[in-house]
Tab-separated table of C-alpha atoms in Angstrom:
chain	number	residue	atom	x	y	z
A	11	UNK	CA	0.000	0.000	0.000
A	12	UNK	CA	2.497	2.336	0.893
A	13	UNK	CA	4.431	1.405	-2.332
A	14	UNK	CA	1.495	2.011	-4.854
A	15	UNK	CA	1.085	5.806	-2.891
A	16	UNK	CA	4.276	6.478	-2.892
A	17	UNK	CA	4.602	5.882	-6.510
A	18	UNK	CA	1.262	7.401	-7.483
A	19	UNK	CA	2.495	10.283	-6.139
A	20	UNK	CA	5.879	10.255	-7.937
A	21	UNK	CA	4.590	9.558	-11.509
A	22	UNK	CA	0.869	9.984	-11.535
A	23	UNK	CA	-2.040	6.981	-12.078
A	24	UNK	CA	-1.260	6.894	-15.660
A	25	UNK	CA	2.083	6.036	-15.421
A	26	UNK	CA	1.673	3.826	-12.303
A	27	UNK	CA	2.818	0.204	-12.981
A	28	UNK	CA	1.673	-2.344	-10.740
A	29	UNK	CA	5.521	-4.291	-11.550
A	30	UNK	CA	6.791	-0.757	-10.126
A	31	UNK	CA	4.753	-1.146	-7.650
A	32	UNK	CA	5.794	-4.715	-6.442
A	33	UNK	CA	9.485	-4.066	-7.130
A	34	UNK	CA	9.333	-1.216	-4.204
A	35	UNK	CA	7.340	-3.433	-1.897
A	36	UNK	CA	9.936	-6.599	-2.534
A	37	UNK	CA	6.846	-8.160	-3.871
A	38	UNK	CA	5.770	-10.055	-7.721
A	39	UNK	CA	2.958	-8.634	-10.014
A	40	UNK	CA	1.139	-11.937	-9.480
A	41	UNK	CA	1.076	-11.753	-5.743
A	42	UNK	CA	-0.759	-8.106	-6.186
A	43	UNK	CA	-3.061	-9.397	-9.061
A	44	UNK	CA	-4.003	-12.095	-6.338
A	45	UNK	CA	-5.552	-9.467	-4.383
A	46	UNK	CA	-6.332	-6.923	-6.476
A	47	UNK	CA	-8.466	-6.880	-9.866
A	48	UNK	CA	-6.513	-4.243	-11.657
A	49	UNK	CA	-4.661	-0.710	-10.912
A	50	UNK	CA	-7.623	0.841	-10.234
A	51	UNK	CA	-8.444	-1.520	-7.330
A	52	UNK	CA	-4.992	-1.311	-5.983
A	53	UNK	CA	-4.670	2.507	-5.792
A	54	UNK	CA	-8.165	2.403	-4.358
A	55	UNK	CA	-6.924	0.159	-1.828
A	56	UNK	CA	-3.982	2.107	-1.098
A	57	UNK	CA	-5.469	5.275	-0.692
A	58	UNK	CA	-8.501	4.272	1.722
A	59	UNK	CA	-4.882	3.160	4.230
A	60	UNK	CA	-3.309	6.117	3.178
A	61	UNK	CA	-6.212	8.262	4.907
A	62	UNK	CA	-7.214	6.484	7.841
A	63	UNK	CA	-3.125	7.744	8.803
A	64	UNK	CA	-5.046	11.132	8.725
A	65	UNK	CA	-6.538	12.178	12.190
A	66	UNK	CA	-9.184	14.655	11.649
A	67	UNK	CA	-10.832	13.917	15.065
A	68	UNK	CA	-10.482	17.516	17.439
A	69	UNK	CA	-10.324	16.791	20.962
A	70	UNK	CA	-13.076	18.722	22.927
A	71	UNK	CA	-10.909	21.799	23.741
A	72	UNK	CA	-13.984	23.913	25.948
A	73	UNK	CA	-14.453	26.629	23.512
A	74	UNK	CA	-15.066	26.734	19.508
A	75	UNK	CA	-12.062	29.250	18.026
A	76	UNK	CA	-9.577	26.640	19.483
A	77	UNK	CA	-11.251	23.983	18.008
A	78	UNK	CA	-11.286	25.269	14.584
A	79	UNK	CA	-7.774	26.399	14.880
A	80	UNK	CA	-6.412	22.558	15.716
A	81	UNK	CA	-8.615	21.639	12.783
A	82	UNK	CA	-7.664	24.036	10.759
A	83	UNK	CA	-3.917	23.334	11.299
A	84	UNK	CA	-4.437	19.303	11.059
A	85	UNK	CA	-5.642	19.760	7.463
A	86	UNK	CA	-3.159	22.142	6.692
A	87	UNK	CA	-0.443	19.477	7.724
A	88	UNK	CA	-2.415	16.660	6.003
A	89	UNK	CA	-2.309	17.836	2.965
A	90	UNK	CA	1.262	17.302	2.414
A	91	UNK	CA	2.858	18.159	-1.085
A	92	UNK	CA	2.909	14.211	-1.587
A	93	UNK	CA	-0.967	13.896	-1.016
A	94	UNK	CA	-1.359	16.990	-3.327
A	95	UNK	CA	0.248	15.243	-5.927
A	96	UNK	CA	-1.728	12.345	-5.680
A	97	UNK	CA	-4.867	14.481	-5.723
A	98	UNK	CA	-3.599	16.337	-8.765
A	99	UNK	CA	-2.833	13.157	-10.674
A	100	UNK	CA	-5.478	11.258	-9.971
A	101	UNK	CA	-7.504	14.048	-11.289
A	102	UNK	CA	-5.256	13.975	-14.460
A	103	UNK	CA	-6.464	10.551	-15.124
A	104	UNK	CA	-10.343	10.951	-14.137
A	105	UNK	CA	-11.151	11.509	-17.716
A	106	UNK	CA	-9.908	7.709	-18.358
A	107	UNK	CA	-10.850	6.154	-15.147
A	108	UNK	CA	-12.866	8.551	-12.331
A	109	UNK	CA	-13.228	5.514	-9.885
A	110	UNK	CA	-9.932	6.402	-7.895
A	111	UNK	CA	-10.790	10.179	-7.584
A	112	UNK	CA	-14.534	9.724	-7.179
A	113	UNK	CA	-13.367	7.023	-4.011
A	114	UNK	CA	-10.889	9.569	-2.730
A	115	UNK	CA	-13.370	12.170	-2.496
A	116	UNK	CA	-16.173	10.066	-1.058
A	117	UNK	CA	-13.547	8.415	1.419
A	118	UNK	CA	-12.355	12.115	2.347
A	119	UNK	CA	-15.919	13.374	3.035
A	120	UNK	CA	-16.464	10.528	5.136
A	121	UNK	CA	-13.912	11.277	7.611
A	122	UNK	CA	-14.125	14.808	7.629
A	123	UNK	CA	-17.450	15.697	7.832
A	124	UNK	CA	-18.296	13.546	10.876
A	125	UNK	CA	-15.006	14.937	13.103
A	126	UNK	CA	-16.232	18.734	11.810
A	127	UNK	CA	-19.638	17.841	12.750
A	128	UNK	CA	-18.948	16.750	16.146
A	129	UNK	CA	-16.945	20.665	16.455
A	130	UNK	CA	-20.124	22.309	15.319
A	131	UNK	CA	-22.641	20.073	17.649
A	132	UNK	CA	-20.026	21.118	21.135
A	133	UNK	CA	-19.992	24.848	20.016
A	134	UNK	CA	-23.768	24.392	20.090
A	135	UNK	CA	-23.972	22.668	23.614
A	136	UNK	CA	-21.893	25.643	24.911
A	137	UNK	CA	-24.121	27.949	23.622
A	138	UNK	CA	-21.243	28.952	21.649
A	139	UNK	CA	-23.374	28.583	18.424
A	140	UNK	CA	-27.044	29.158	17.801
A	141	UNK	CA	-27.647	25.569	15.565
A	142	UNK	CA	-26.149	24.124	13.151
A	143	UNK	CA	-25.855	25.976	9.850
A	144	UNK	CA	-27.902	24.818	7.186
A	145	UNK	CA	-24.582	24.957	5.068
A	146	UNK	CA	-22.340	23.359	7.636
A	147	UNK	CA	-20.853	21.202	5.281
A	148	UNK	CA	-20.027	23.622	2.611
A	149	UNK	CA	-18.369	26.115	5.441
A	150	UNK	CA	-16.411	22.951	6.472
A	151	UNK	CA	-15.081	23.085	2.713
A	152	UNK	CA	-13.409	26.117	3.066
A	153	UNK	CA	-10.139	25.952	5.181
A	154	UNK	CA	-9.129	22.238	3.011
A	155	UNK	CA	-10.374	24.151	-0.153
A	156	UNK	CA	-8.233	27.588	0.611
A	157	UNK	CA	-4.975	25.098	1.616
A	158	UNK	CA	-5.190	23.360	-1.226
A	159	UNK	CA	-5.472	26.308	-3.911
A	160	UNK	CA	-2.448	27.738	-1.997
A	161	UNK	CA	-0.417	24.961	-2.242
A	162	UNK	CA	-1.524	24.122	-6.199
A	163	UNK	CA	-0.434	27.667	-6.484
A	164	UNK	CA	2.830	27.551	-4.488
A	165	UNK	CA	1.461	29.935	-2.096
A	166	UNK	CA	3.236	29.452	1.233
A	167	UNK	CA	0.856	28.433	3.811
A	168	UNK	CA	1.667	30.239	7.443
A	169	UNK	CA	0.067	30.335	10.249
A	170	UNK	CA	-1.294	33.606	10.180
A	171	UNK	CA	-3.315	32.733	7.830
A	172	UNK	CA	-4.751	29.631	9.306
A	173	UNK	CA	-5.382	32.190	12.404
A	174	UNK	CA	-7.458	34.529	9.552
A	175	UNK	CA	-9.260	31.147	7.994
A	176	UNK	CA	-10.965	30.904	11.652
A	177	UNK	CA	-11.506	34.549	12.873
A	178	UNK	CA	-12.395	36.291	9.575
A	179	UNK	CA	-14.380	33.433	7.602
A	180	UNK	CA	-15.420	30.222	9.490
A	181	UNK	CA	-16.027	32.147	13.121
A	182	UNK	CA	-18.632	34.981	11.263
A	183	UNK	CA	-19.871	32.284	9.336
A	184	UNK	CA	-20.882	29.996	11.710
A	185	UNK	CA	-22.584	32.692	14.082
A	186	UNK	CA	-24.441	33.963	11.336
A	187	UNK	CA	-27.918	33.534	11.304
A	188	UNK	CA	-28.394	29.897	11.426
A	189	UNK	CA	-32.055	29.621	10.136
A	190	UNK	CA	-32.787	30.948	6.659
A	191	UNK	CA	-35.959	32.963	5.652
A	192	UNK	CA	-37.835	29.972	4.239
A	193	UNK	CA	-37.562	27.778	7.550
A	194	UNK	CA	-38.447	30.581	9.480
A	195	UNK	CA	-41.846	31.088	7.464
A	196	UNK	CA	-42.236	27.508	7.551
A	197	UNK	CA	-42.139	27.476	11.219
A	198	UNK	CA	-44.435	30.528	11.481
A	199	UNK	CA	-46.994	28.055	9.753
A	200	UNK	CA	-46.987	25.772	12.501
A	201	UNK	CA	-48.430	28.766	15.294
B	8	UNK	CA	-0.754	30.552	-28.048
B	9	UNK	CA	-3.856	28.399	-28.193
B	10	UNK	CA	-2.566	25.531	-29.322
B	11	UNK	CA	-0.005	25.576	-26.645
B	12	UNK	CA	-2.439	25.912	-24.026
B	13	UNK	CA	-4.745	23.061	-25.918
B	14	UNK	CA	-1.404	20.551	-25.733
B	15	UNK	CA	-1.021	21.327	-21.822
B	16	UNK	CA	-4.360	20.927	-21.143
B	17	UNK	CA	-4.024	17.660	-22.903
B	18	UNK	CA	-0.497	16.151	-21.793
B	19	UNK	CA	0.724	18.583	-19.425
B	20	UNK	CA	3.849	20.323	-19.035
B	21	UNK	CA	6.161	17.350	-18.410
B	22	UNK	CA	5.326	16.015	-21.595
B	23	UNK	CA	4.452	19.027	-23.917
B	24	UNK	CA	6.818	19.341	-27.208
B	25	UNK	CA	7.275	22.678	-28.527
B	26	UNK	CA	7.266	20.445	-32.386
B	27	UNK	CA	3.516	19.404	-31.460
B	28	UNK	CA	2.140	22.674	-30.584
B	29	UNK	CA	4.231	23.884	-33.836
B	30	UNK	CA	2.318	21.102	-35.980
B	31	UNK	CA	-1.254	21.961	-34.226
B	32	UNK	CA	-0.474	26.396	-34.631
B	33	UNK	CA	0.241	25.319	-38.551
B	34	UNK	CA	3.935	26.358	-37.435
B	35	UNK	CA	7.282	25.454	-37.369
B	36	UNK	CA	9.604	24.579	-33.996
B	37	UNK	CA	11.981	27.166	-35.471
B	38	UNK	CA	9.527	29.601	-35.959
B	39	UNK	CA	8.498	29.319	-32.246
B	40	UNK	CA	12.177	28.933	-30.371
B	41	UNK	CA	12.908	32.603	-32.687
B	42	UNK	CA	9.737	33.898	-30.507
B	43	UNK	CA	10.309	31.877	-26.891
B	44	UNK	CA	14.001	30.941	-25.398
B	45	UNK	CA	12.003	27.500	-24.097
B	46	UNK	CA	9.300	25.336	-23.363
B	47	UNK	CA	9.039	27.522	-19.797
B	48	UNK	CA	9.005	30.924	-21.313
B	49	UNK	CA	5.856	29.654	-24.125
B	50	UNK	CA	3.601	27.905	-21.413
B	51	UNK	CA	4.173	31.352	-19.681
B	52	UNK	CA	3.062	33.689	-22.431
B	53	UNK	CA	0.141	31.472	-23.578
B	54	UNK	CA	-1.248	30.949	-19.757
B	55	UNK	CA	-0.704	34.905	-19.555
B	56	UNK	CA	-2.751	35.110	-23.132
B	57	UNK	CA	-5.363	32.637	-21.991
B	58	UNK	CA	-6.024	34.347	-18.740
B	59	UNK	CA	-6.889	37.949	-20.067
B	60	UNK	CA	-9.829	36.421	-21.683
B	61	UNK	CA	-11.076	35.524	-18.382
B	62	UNK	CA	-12.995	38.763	-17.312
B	63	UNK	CA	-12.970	39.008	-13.366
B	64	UNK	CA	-14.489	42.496	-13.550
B	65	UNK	CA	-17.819	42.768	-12.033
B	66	UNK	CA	-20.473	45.533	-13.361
B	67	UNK	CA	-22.446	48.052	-10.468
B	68	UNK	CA	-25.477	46.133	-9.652
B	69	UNK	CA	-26.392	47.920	-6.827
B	70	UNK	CA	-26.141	45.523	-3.496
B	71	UNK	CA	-23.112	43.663	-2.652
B	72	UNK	CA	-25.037	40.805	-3.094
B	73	UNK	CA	-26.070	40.505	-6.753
B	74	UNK	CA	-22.231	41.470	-7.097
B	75	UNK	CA	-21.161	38.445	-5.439
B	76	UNK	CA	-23.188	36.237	-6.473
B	77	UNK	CA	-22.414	37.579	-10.587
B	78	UNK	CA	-17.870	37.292	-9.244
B	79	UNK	CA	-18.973	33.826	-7.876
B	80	UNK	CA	-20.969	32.601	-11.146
B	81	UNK	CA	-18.029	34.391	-13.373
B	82	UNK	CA	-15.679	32.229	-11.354
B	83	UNK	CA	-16.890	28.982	-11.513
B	84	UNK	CA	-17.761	29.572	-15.408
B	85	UNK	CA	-14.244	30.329	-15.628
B	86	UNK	CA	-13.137	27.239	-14.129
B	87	UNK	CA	-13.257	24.838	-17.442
B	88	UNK	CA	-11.869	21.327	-17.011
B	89	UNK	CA	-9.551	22.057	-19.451
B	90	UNK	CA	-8.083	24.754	-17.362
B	91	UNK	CA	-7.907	22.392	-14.310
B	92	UNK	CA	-6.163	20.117	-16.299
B	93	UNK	CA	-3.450	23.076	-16.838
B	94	UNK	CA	-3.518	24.209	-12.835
B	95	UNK	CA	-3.342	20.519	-11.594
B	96	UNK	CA	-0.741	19.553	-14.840
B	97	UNK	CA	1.651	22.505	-13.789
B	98	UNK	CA	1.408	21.743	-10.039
B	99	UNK	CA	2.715	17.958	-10.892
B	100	UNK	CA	5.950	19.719	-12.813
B	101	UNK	CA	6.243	22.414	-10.843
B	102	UNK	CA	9.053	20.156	-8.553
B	103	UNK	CA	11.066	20.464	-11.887
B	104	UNK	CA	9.625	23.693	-12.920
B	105	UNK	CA	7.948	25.759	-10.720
B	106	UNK	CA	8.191	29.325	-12.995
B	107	UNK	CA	5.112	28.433	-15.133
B	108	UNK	CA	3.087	27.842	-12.056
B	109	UNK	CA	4.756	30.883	-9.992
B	110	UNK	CA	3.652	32.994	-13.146
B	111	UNK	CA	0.172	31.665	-13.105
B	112	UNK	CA	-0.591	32.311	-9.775
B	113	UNK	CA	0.877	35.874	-9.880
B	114	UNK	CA	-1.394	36.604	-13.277
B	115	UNK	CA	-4.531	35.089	-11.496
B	116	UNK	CA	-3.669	37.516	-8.402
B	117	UNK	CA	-3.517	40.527	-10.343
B	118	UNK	CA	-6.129	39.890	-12.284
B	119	UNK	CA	-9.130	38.691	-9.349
B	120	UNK	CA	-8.077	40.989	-6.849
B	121	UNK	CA	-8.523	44.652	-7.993
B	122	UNK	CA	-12.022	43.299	-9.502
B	123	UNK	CA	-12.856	41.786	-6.038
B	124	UNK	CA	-11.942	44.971	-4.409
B	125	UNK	CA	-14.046	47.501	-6.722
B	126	UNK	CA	-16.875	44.729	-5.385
B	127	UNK	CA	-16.206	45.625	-1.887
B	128	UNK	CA	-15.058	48.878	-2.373
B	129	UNK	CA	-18.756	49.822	-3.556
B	130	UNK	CA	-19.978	48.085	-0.694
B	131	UNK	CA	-18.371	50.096	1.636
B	132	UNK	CA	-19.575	53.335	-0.489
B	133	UNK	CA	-23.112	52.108	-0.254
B	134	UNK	CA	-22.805	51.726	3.134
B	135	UNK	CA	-23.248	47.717	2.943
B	136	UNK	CA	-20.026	46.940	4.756
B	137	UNK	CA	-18.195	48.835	7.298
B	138	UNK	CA	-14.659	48.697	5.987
B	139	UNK	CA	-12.695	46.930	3.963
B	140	UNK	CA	-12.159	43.944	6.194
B	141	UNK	CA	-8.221	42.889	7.063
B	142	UNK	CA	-8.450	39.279	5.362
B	143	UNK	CA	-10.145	40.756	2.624
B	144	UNK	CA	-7.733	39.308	-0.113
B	145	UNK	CA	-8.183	35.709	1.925
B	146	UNK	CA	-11.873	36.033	1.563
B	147	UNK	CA	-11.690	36.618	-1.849
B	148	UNK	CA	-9.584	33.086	-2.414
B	149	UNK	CA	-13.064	31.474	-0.639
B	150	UNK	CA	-15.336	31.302	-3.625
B	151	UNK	CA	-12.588	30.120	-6.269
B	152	UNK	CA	-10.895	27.601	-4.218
B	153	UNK	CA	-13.844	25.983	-2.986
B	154	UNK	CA	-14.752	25.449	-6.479
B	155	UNK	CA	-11.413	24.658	-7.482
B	156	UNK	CA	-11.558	21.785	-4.881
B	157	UNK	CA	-14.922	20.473	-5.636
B	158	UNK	CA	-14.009	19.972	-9.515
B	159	UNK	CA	-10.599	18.368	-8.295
B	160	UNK	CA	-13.136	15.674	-6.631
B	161	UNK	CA	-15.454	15.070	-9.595
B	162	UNK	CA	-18.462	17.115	-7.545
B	163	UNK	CA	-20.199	18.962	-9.702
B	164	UNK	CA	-21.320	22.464	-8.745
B	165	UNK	CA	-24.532	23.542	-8.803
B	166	UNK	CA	-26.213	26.933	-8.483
B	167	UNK	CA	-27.389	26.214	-5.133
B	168	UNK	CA	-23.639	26.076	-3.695
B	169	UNK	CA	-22.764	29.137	-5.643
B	170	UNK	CA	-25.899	30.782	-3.783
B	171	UNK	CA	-24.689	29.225	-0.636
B	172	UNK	CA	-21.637	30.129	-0.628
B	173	UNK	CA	-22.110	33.751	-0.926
B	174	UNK	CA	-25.039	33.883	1.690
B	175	UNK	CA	-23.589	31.120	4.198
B	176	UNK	CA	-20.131	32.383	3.987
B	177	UNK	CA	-19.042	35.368	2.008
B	178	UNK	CA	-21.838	37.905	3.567
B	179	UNK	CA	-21.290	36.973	7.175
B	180	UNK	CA	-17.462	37.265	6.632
B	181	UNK	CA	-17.741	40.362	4.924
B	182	UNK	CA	-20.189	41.968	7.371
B	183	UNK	CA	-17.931	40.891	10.658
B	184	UNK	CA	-16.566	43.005	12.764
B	185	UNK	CA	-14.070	44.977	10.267
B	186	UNK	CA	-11.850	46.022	13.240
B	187	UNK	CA	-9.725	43.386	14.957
B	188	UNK	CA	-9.706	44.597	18.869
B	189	UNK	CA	-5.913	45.656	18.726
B	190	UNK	CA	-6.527	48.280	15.899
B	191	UNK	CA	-9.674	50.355	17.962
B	192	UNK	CA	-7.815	49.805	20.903
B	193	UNK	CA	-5.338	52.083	19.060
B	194	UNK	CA	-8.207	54.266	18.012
B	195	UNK	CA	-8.958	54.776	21.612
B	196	UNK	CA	-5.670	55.788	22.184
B	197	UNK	CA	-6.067	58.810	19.947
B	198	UNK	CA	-8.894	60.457	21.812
């Protein structure tokens, strides 16, 4: 597993050969064809281990800015320039095969959400927080989203602006209103 | 200059060859090394060419919202695939290369920013926002690179994000407190 990410992220999924693979793992081809269809399978595999390594879980830390700050700062180091690379290439090759990327990002949400979930739902048994947003998962988007386009660019990431991510975007965004107009109406029907 | 940014979009940077981009322009390798030193210096010109059709510059349409909402629909229509496939392409050579990249991200800068701050600087003249808030350049990376990121994943966007993501996200930042507490603690000091 570690193999196949490691040279995924060197070379791309294109280029991947499973014999490249098994040569760096002191394995044979026909020992990973054993237990794995094809390429797609094996990357698959490899990249479902290579993100349960990632802890997204936040301890409970009694109040929500320090919460979103550790979060903020363990996707920032997740999303190391090898990971990037995988993300990038894999999205190279979605045109000929989406199954790897489409399994990365399902695999990703999966993780994420629930730990950034279980932020929002403290901050709102503090009081800290008036409900959960409507868009909570799209706000949860943003720090991973803002990393990433920094690091595609080059940008340097520091942490001042992991400290700006919380205070000027996800913080305001979060206390704002939590209930839009229609669900307000639609509660109004109900007196 | 199209046809170079057709062949990157197609095989990258790694593997782009100034002879096919030659054959696709109706050209000649000569006639293109008399123009460009290298392989670097033509990506550069034709990403520079191909981004000044990209118009960032949002109209006066009265409320900061309809203005966001038109720079977040410009954005994502902006976003092709193809030009993915060049951001993600020249991320995976930018170990060997990182110029065409570094250049990229510069031109995108000076390109989205002054148009994002005519949005909010109309917003403060209307009265809509207090100030121009401190992170405003970091909010201004929200929108795109959440977009980015969901494309890098395979998820498509629909209008209901876009929506989303100015109400949920972009509003409440840009309406927060425009004053962190050490700057009109230094406002006190002048009374």
């Amino acid at each position: 597993m570690a193999a196949a990410v490691e040279v995924l992220a060197e070379v791309g999924f294109d280029a991947l050969s499973v014999a490249e693979v098994a040569r760096r793992a002191g394995s044979t081809p026909p020992a990973i064809y054993r237990r794995f269809p094809g390429k797609t399978e094996l990357v698959t595999a490899a990249l479902r281990e290579e993100l349960s390594l990632i802890g997204f879980d936040v301890p409970d830390l009694g109040s929500l800015r320090a919460e979103l700050l550790m979060w903020t700062r363990s996707v920032a180091q997740a999303l190391t320039p090898e990971r990037l690379r995988i993300i990038a290439a894999l999205f190279l090759a979605s045109r000929q095969d989406p199954i790897p990327t489409e399994s990365l990002g399902a695999h990703l949400q999966s993780v994420a959400v629930p730990a950034w979930r279980m932020v929002l739902d403290r901050a709102r048994d503090r009081g800290e927080i008036g409900s959960l947003p409507a868009a909570y998962e799209l706000i949860g988007q943003v720090a991973p989203a803002v990393i990433v386009n920094a690091a595609l660019m080059l940008r340097p990431q520091d942490e001042a602006t992991l400290v700006s991510l919380v205070d000027a975007i996800l913080m305001p965004a979060l206390r704002a209103s939590p209930e839009p107009i229609s669900t307000a109406s639609r509660w109004n029907d109900h007196d």
